[in-house]
CSV table of C-alpha atoms and ligand atoms in Angstrom, one decimal:
chain,number,residue,atom,x,y,z
Y,1,MET,CA,0.0,0.1,0.0
Y,2,SER,CA,1.3,3.5,-0.7
Y,3,LEU,CA,-0.1,7.0,-0.8
Y,4,ASN,CA,-1.3,8.6,-4.0
Y,5,ASP,CA,-0.4,12.1,-5.0
Y,6,ARG,CA,-3.5,13.6,-3.6
Y,7,GLU,CA,-3.0,12.0,-0.3
Y,8,LYS,CA,0.7,13.1,-0.3
Y,9,LYS,CA,-0.7,16.7,-0.7
Y,10,ARG,CA,-3.5,16.4,1.8
Y,11,TYR,CA,-1.3,14.8,4.6
Y,12,THR,CA,1.7,17.2,4.0
Y,13,ARG,CA,1.8,18.4,7.5
Y,14,HIS,CA,1.7,14.9,8.9
Y,15,LEU,CA,4.4,13.7,6.4
Y,16,ILE,CA,6.9,16.3,7.7
Y,17,LEU,CA,6.6,15.1,11.2
Y,18,ASP,CA,9.2,12.7,12.6
Y,19,GLU,CA,6.4,10.8,14.5
Y,20,ILE,CA,4.3,10.3,11.4
Y,21,GLY,CA,6.0,10.5,7.9
Y,22,GLU,CA,5.0,8.3,5.2
Y,23,GLU,CA,5.1,5.2,7.4
Y,24,GLY,CA,2.8,6.7,10.0
Y,25,GLN,CA,0.4,8.0,7.4
Y,26,LEU,CA,0.3,4.5,6.0
Y,27,ARG,CA,-0.6,3.3,9.5
Y,28,LEU,CA,-3.3,5.7,9.8
Y,29,LYS,CA,-4.6,4.7,6.3
Y,30,ASN,CA,-4.7,1.0,7.7
Y,31,GLY,CA,-6.4,2.2,10.9
Y,32,LYS,CA,-10.0,1.1,11.9
Y,33,VAL,CA,-11.9,3.1,14.4
Y,34,VAL,CA,-15.5,2.9,15.4
Y,35,VAL,CA,-17.0,6.0,17.1
Y,36,VAL,CA,-20.2,5.3,19.0
Y,37,GLY,CA,-22.3,8.5,19.0
Y,38,THR,CA,-22.2,11.4,16.5
Y,39,GLY,CA,-23.2,14.2,18.9
Y,40,GLY,CA,-21.2,16.6,21.0
Y,41,LEU,CA,-18.2,14.3,21.4
Y,42,GLY,CA,-18.5,12.3,18.2
Y,43,SER,CA,-18.5,15.4,16.0
Y,44,PRO,CA,-14.9,16.6,16.9
Y,45,VAL,CA,-13.7,12.9,17.1
Y,46,LEU,CA,-14.9,12.1,13.7
Y,47,TYR,CA,-13.9,15.3,12.1
Y,48,TYR,CA,-10.4,14.9,13.1
Y,49,LEU,CA,-10.0,11.3,12.5
Y,50,ALA,CA,-11.4,11.6,9.0
Y,51,ALA,CA,-9.3,14.6,8.4
Y,52,ALA,CA,-6.3,12.7,9.6
Y,53,GLY,CA,-6.8,10.0,7.1
Y,54,VAL,CA,-7.7,7.0,9.3
Y,55,GLY,CA,-8.7,4.7,6.6
Y,56,CYS,CA,-11.7,2.9,8.0
Y,57,LEU,CA,-14.0,4.9,10.1
Y,58,GLY,CA,-17.3,3.6,11.7
Y,59,LEU,CA,-19.9,5.8,13.1
Y,60,VAL,CA,-22.9,4.5,15.1
Y,61,ASP,CA,-26.0,6.5,15.9
Y,62,ASN,CA,-29.7,5.6,16.0
Y,63,ASP,CA,-30.9,9.2,16.7
Y,64,SER,CA,-32.1,11.9,14.5
Y,65,VAL,CA,-30.9,15.5,14.4
Y,66,ASP,CA,-33.0,17.8,16.7
Y,67,LEU,CA,-32.8,21.7,16.8
Y,68,SER,CA,-31.4,21.4,20.4
Y,69,ASN,CA,-28.5,19.4,19.2
Y,70,LEU,CA,-26.9,22.0,17.1
Y,71,GLN,CA,-25.5,24.2,19.9
Y,72,ARG,CA,-22.7,21.6,20.2
Y,73,GLN,CA,-23.1,18.7,17.8
Y,74,ILE,CA,-21.1,20.4,14.9
Y,75,LEU,CA,-21.4,17.7,12.4
Y,76,HIS,CA,-25.0,18.6,12.0
Y,77,ARG,CA,-26.5,21.8,10.4
Y,78,THR,CA,-30.1,23.4,10.3
Y,79,GLY,CA,-30.8,21.7,7.1
Y,80,ASP,CA,-30.2,18.3,8.6
Y,81,LEU,CA,-33.2,18.6,11.2
Y,82,SER,CA,-35.0,15.3,11.6
Y,83,ARG,CA,-32.6,13.4,9.5
Y,84,PRO,CA,-30.6,10.4,10.8
Y,85,LYS,CA,-27.5,11.6,12.6
Y,86,ALA,CA,-25.5,8.8,11.0
Y,87,VAL,CA,-26.4,9.9,7.6
Y,88,SER,CA,-25.8,13.5,8.3
Y,89,ALA,CA,-22.4,12.7,9.8
Y,90,TYR,CA,-21.4,10.5,6.9
Y,91,GLU,CA,-22.1,13.2,4.4
Y,92,LYS,CA,-20.0,15.9,6.1
Y,93,LEU,CA,-17.1,13.4,6.6
Y,94,ASN,CA,-17.2,12.0,3.1
Y,95,ASP,CA,-17.1,15.7,1.8
Y,96,LEU,CA,-14.2,16.4,4.0
Y,97,ASN,CA,-12.2,13.3,3.0
Y,98,PRO,CA,-13.4,11.1,0.1
Y,99,GLU,CA,-10.1,9.1,0.4
Y,100,ILE,CA,-11.3,7.1,3.4
Y,101,ASN,CA,-13.9,4.4,3.9
Y,102,ILE,CA,-16.7,5.6,6.2
Y,103,LYS,CA,-19.3,3.3,7.4
Y,104,PRO,CA,-22.5,4.8,8.9
Y,105,LEU,CA,-24.7,2.5,11.0
Y,106,ILE,CA,-28.1,3.5,12.3
Y,107,GLU,CA,-28.3,1.5,15.5
Y,108,ARG,CA,-28.5,1.7,19.2
Y,109,VAL,CA,-25.7,-0.2,21.1
Y,110,THR,CA,-27.0,-3.1,23.2
Y,111,ALA,CA,-25.5,-6.1,25.0
Y,112,ASP,CA,-26.7,-8.2,22.0
Y,113,ASN,CA,-25.1,-6.3,19.2
Y,114,ALA,CA,-22.0,-4.6,20.9
Y,115,ASP,CA,-19.7,-7.5,19.9
Y,116,GLU,CA,-20.6,-7.3,16.3
Y,117,ILE,CA,-20.6,-3.5,16.1
Y,118,ILE,CA,-17.0,-3.4,17.3
Y,119,SER,CA,-15.8,-6.4,15.2
Y,120,GLY,CA,-13.9,-5.2,12.3
Y,121,TYR,CA,-12.4,-2.3,14.1
Y,122,ASP,CA,-9.1,-1.9,16.1
Y,123,ILE,CA,-10.1,1.0,18.4
Y,124,VAL,CA,-13.4,2.1,20.0
Y,125,VAL,CA,-14.4,5.6,20.8
Y,126,ASP,CA,-17.0,6.2,23.5
Y,127,ALA,CA,-18.9,9.3,22.3
Y,128,THR,CA,-22.1,8.2,23.9
Y,129,ASP,CA,-24.0,10.2,26.3
Y,130,ASN,CA,-25.0,7.4,29.0
Y,131,PHE,CA,-23.5,5.0,31.3
Y,132,PRO,CA,-25.5,1.9,30.3
Y,133,SER,CA,-24.0,2.3,26.7
Y,134,ARG,CA,-20.4,2.9,27.8
Y,135,PHE,CA,-20.5,0.0,30.2
Y,136,ILE,CA,-21.8,-2.3,27.4
Y,137,LEU,CA,-19.0,-1.1,25.1
Y,138,ASN,CA,-16.4,-1.3,27.9
Y,139,LYS,CA,-17.2,-5.0,28.5
Y,140,ALA,CA,-17.1,-5.7,24.8
Y,141,CYS,CA,-13.7,-4.1,24.4
Y,142,ILE,CA,-12.4,-6.0,27.4
Y,143,ARG,CA,-13.7,-9.3,25.8
Y,144,ALA,CA,-12.2,-8.3,22.5
Y,145,GLY,CA,-8.9,-6.7,23.8
Y,146,LYS,CA,-9.5,-3.6,22.0
Y,147,PRO,CA,-8.7,0.0,23.2
Y,148,PHE,CA,-11.5,1.9,24.4
Y,149,ILE,CA,-11.3,5.7,24.7
Y,150,HIS,CA,-13.8,7.1,27.1
Y,151,GLY,CA,-15.0,10.8,27.2
Y,152,GLY,CA,-17.7,12.4,29.2
Y,153,ILE,CA,-19.0,16.0,29.5
Y,154,LEU,CA,-21.3,17.7,31.9
Y,155,GLY,CA,-21.9,21.5,32.1
Y,156,PHE,CA,-18.5,23.2,32.0
Y,157,PHE,CA,-16.7,19.9,32.9
Y,158,GLY,CA,-15.2,17.1,31.0
Y,159,GLN,CA,-13.2,13.9,31.5
Y,160,VAL,CA,-11.3,11.5,29.4
Y,161,THR,CA,-9.4,8.2,29.9
Y,162,THR,CA,-8.2,5.4,27.6
Y,163,ILE,CA,-8.8,1.8,28.6
Y,164,MET,CA,-6.1,-0.7,27.4
Y,165,PRO,CA,-7.4,-4.2,28.0
Y,166,GLY,CA,-4.8,-6.4,29.8
Y,167,GLN,CA,-2.6,-3.4,30.6
Y,168,GLY,CA,-4.5,-1.0,32.8
Y,169,PRO,CA,-7.9,-0.6,34.6
Y,170,CYS,CA,-11.3,-0.7,32.7
Y,171,LEU,CA,-14.1,1.7,32.9
Y,172,GLN,CA,-15.8,-0.3,35.6
Y,173,CYS,CA,-12.5,-0.3,37.8
Y,174,LEU,CA,-13.1,3.5,37.6
Y,175,PHE,CA,-16.9,3.8,38.0
Y,176,ARG,CA,-18.1,0.7,39.7
Y,177,GLU,CA,-21.7,1.7,39.4
Y,178,PRO,CA,-23.5,4.0,37.0
Y,179,PRO,CA,-24.5,7.4,38.6
Y,180,THR,CA,-27.9,6.9,40.3
Y,181,PRO,CA,-30.9,8.1,38.2
Y,182,GLY,CA,-31.5,11.7,39.2
Y,183,ALA,CA,-28.0,12.4,40.1
Y,184,VAL,CA,-27.6,14.6,37.0
Y,185,PRO,CA,-30.4,16.6,35.5
Y,186,SER,CA,-32.0,15.1,32.3
Y,187,PRO,CA,-31.2,16.5,30.0
Y,188,PRO,CA,-27.9,17.8,31.4
Y,189,GLY,CA,-26.6,21.2,30.5
Y,190,VAL,CA,-23.2,21.2,28.6
Y,191,VAL,CA,-21.2,23.9,27.0
Y,192,GLY,CA,-20.5,23.0,23.4
Y,193,ALA,CA,-16.8,24.0,23.5
Y,194,VAL,CA,-16.2,21.7,26.3
Y,195,ALA,CA,-17.2,18.7,24.1
Y,196,GLY,CA,-14.8,20.1,21.5
Y,197,THR,CA,-12.0,19.9,23.9
Y,198,ILE,CA,-12.7,16.4,25.3
Y,199,GLY,CA,-13.6,15.0,21.8
Y,200,THR,CA,-10.3,16.5,20.4
Y,201,ILE,CA,-8.3,14.7,23.1
Y,202,GLN,CA,-10.0,11.4,22.4
Y,203,ALA,CA,-9.2,11.9,18.7
Y,204,VAL,CA,-5.5,12.4,19.5
Y,205,GLU,CA,-5.5,9.3,21.7
Y,206,ALA,CA,-6.7,7.2,18.7
Y,207,VAL,CA,-4.2,8.7,16.4
Y,208,LYS,CA,-1.3,7.9,19.0
Y,209,ILE,CA,-2.5,4.4,19.5
Y,210,ILE,CA,-2.4,3.8,15.7
Y,211,LEU,CA,1.0,5.4,15.4
Y,212,GLY,CA,2.4,3.8,18.7
Y,213,ALA,CA,3.5,7.3,19.5
Y,214,GLY,CA,3.7,9.0,23.0
Y,215,ASP,CA,2.0,8.1,26.2
Y,216,ILE,CA,-1.7,7.5,26.2
Y,217,LEU,CA,-4.1,8.0,29.1
Y,218,SER,CA,-4.1,4.4,30.3
Y,219,GLY,CA,-4.6,4.4,34.0
Y,220,ARG,CA,-5.0,8.1,34.1
Y,221,LEU,CA,-8.5,10.0,34.2
Y,222,LEU,CA,-7.9,13.5,32.9
Y,223,MET,CA,-10.5,15.9,34.3
Y,224,TYR,CA,-11.0,19.3,32.7
Y,225,ASP,CA,-12.7,22.3,34.5
Y,226,SER,CA,-13.3,25.0,31.9
Y,227,LEU,CA,-14.5,27.6,34.5
Y,228,GLU,CA,-11.2,27.4,36.3
Y,229,LEU,CA,-9.4,26.6,33.0
Y,230,SER,CA,-7.6,23.8,34.8
Y,231,PHE,CA,-6.8,20.1,34.0
Y,232,ARG,CA,-6.3,17.6,36.8
Y,233,GLU,CA,-5.3,14.0,36.5
Y,234,ILE,CA,-6.2,11.1,38.7
Y,235,THR,CA,-4.3,7.8,38.7
Y,236,VAL,CA,-6.6,4.8,38.4
Y,237,LYS,CA,-5.6,1.3,39.4
Y,238,LYS,CA,-7.0,-1.8,38.2
Y,239,ASP,CA,-9.4,-3.2,40.6
Y,240,PRO,CA,-8.9,-7.0,41.3
Y,241,GLY,CA,-12.6,-7.3,42.3
Y,242,CYS,CA,-13.8,-5.6,39.2
Y,243,PRO,CA,-16.8,-7.4,37.6
Y,244,VAL,CA,-15.5,-6.9,34.1
Y,245,CYS,CA,-11.8,-7.2,33.9
Y,246,GLY,CA,-11.2,-8.7,37.5
Y,247,SER,CA,-12.5,-11.5,39.4
Y,248,GLY,CA,-15.7,-9.8,40.7
Y,249,GLU,CA,-19.0,-11.2,40.1
Y,250,ASP,CA,-20.7,-9.9,36.9
Y,251,ARG,CA,-24.1,-8.5,37.4
W,1,ZN,ZN1,-12.1,-3.4,35.4
């Protein structure tokens, strides 16, 4: 596999980097990433992964575009109202980079279809907005041994961590139980640009995993407070009693 002339031009600013170059760009071209959710987090993740030339990009969403989404879900436009988000996202990304293979899927992730949804991909990005879905994906990624990049946003705050099965803690080592219903308002308020920051970090984690470059957020939860404009990091250890990656009982 090699890069054609259009790709060499498109990825010029990657090719001149020591950490990427032509070899790294080919790795990206061979990369297979599935992003679950095409909303506030999924939008920046998908834009940057598509622009970077990740060769196979899956996007999963069963929702349709609502006017209240447009304050943060920058893949979708006013003209997309009521259209399936997966289709709307596909069109924008294909327009941005027709060199890559983009696979939209209008589906909700469940315990029954999660294994199939992530099969065929090397990396899974959590751009969902709820704990039941991310716990299902976490479990499927641990089973399949695939990196799982979690992001979450609430109000002016965000958090991000990368799960590396077999190497570090999983999402349920970190959050044993989902937040109790009612603990956060529904729907929660969120600042759109905070989703941009967290989603952009998720995208660069995926790029680094594909390249094998730098240090990733395995065993580290990065917390962003945009009001203080501060980042804080918590070290997370693998929990031997974890019901997903440890010896704890699965419920
Ligand atoms: Zn665990």
